[in-house]
PDB file of C-alpha atoms in Angstrom:
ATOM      1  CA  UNK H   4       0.000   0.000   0.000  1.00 81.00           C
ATOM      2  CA  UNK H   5       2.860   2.225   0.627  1.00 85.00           C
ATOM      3  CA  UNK H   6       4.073   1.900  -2.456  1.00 91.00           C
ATOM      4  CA  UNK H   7       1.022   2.551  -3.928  1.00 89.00           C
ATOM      5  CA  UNK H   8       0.943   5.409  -2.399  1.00 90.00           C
ATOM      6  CA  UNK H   9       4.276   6.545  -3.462  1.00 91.00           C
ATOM      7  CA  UNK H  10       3.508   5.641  -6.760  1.00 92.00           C
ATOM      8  CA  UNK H  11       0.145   7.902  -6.656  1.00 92.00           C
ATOM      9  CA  UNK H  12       1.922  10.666  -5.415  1.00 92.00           C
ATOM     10  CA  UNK H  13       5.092  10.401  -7.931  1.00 93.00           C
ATOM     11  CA  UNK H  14       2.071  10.338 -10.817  1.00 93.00           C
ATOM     12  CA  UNK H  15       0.562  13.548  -9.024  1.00 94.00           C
ATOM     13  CA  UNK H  16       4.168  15.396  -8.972  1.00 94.00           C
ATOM     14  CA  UNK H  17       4.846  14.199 -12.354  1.00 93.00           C
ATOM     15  CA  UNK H  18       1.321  15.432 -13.532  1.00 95.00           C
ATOM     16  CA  UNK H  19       2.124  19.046 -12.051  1.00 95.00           C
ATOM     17  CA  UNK H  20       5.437  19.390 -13.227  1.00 94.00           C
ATOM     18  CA  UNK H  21       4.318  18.370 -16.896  1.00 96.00           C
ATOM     19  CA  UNK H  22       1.626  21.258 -16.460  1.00 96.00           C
ATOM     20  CA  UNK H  23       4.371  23.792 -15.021  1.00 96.00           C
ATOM     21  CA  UNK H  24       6.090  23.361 -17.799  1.00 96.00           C
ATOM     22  CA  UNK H  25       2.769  23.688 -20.399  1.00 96.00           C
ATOM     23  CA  UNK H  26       2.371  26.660 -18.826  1.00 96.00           C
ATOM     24  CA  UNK H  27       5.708  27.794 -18.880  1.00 97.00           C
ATOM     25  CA  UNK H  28       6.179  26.627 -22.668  1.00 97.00           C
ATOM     26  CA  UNK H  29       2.502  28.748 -23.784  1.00 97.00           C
ATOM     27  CA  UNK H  30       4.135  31.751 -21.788  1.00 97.00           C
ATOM     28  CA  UNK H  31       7.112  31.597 -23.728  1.00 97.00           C
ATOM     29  CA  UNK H  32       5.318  30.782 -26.889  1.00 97.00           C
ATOM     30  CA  UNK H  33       3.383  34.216 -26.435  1.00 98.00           C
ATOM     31  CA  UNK H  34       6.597  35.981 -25.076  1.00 98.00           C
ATOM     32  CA  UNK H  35       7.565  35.169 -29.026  1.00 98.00           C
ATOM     33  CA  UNK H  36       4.775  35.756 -30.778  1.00 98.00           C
ATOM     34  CA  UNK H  37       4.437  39.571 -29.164  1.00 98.00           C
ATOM     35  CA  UNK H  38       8.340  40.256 -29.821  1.00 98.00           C
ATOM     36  CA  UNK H  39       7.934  39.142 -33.265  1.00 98.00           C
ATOM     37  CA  UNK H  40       4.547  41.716 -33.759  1.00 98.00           C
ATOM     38  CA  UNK H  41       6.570  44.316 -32.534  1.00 98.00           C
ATOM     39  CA  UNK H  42       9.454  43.522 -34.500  1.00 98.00           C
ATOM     40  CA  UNK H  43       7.453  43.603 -37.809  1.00 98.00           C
ATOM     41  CA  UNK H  44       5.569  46.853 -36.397  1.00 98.00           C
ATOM     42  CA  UNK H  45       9.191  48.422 -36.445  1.00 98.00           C
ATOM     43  CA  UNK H  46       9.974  47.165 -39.634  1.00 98.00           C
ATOM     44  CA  UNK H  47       6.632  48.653 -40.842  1.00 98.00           C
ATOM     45  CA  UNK H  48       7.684  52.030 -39.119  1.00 98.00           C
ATOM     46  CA  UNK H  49      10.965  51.862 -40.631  1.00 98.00           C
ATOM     47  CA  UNK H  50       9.763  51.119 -44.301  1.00 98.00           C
ATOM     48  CA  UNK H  51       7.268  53.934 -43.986  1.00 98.00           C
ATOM     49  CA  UNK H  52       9.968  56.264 -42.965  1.00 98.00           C
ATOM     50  CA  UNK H  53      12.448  55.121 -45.305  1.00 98.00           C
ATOM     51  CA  UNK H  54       9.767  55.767 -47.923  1.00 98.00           C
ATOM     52  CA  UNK H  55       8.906  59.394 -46.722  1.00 98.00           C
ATOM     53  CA  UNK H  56      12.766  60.254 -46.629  1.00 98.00           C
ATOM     54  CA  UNK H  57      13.364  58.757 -50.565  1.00 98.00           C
ATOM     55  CA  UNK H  58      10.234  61.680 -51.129  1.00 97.00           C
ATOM     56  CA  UNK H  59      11.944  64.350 -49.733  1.00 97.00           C
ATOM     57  CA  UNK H  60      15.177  63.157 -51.122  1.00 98.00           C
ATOM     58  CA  UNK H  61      13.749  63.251 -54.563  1.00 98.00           C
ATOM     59  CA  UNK H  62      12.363  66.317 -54.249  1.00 97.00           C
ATOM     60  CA  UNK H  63      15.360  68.247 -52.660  1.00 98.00           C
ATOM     61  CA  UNK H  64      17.009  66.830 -55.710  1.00 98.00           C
ATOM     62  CA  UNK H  65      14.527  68.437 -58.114  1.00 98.00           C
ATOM     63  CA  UNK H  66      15.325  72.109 -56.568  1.00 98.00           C
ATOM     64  CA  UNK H  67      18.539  71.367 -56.954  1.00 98.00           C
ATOM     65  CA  UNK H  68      18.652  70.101 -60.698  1.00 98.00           C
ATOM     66  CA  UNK H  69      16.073  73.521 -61.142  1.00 98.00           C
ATOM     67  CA  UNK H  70      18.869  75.785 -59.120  1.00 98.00           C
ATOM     68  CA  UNK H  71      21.471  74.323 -61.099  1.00 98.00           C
ATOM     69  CA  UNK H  72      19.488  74.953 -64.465  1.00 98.00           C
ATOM     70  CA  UNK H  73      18.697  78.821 -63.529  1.00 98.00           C
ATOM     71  CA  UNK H  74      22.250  79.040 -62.174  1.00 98.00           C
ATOM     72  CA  UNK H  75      23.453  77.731 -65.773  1.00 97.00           C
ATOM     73  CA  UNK H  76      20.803  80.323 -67.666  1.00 97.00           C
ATOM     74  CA  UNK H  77      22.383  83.136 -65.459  1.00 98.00           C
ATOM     75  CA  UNK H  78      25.535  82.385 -66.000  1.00 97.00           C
ATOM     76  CA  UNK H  79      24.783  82.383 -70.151  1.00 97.00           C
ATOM     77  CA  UNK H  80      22.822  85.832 -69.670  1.00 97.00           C
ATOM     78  CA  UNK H  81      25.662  87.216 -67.872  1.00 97.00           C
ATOM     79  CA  UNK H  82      28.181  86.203 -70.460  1.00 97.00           C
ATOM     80  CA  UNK H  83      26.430  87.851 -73.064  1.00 97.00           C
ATOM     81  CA  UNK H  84      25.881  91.011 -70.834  1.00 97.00           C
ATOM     82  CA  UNK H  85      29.642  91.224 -70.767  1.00 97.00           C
ATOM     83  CA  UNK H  86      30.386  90.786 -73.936  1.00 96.00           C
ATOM     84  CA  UNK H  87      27.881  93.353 -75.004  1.00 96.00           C
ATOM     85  CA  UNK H  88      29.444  95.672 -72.038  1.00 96.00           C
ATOM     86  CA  UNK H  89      32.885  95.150 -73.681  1.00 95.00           C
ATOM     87  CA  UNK H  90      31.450  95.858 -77.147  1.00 94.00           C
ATOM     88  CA  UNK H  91      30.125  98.828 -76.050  1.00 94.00           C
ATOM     89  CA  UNK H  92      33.195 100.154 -74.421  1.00 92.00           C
ATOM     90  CA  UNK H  93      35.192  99.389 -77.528  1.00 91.00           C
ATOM     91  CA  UNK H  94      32.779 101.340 -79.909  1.00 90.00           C
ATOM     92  CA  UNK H  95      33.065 104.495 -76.811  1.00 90.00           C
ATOM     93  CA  UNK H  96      36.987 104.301 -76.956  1.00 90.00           C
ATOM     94  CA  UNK H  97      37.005 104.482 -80.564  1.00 88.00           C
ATOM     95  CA  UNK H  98      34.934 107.040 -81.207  1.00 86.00           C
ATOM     96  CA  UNK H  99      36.756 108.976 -78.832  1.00 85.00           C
ATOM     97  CA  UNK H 100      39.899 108.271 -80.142  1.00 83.00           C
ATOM     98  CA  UNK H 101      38.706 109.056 -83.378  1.00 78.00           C
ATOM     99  CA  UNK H 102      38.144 112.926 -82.495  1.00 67.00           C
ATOM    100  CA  UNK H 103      35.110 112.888 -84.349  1.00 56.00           C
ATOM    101  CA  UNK H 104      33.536 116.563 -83.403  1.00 46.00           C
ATOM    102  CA  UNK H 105      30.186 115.147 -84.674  1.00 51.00           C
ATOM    103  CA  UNK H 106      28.206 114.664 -81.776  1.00 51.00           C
ATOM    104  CA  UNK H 107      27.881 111.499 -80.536  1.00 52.00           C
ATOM    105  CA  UNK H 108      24.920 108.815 -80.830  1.00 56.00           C
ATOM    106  CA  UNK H 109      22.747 108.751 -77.682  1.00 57.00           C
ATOM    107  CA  UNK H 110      23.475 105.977 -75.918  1.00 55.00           C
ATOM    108  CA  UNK H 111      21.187 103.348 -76.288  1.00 56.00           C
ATOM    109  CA  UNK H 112      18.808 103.174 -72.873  1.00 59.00           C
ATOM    110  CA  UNK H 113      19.286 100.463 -70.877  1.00 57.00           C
ATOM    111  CA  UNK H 114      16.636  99.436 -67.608  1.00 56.00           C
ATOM    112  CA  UNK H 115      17.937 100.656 -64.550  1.00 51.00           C
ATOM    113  CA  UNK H 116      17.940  97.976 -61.441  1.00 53.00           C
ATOM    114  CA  UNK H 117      14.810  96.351 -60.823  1.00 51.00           C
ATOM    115  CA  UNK H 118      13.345  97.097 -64.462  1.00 51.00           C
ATOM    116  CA  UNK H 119      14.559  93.840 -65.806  1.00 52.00           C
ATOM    117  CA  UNK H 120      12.016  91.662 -66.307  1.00 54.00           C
ATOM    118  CA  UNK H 121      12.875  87.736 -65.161  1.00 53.00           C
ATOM    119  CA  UNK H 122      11.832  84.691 -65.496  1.00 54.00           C
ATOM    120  CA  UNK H 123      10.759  82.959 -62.320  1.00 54.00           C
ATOM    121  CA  UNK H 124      11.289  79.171 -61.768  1.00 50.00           C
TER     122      UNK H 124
END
């Protein structure tokens, strides 16, 4: 009977250790399962924000490119401006090297700051 007993008992111990470690083994199952949500959460978050930087990327790069464009038509309308500057001076020093005592062509009117008229990207 003693043994019996012992036996019972063993079966009863054996019984609640199988269901300590059930519950132990669902908790850690679940421990998983909500680490791996919040790890694809993050990786959500992260996409998203990866996405909204390539958008601002891509359109910082369009102001730039459009800068870089204006920049290159200023620098074309400037060149010209010089040269007609130079050509200008030349045709002055020669026609006052030349002595001529007729009087001299008005000088063609140019805008004066602020009359130019631009072109506005």
């Amino acid at each position: 009977m003693a043994t019996r007993r012992q036996v019972m008992e063993m079966n009863a111990r054996l019984k609640e250790g199988e269901q300590q470690l059930r519950c132990q083994q669902e908790e850690k199952d679940q421990q998983m399962k909500d680490i791996i949500t919040r790890l694809m959460c993050v990786e959500d978050e992260l996409k998203q924000e990866q996405e909204e930087m390539q958008a601002v990327i891509i359109s910082k790069q369009k102001i730039i490119e459009a800068q870089e464009q204006r920049i290159e038509t200023l620098d074309t309308a400037n060149g010209k401006l010089m040269v007609a500057l130079s050509q200008l001076k030349e045709r002055y020093h020669l026609h006052t090297r030349n002595g001529s005592s007729s009087s001299p062509r008005p000088a063609p009117k140019f805008p004066v700051n602020g009359e130019y008229k631009s072109s506005h990207c």
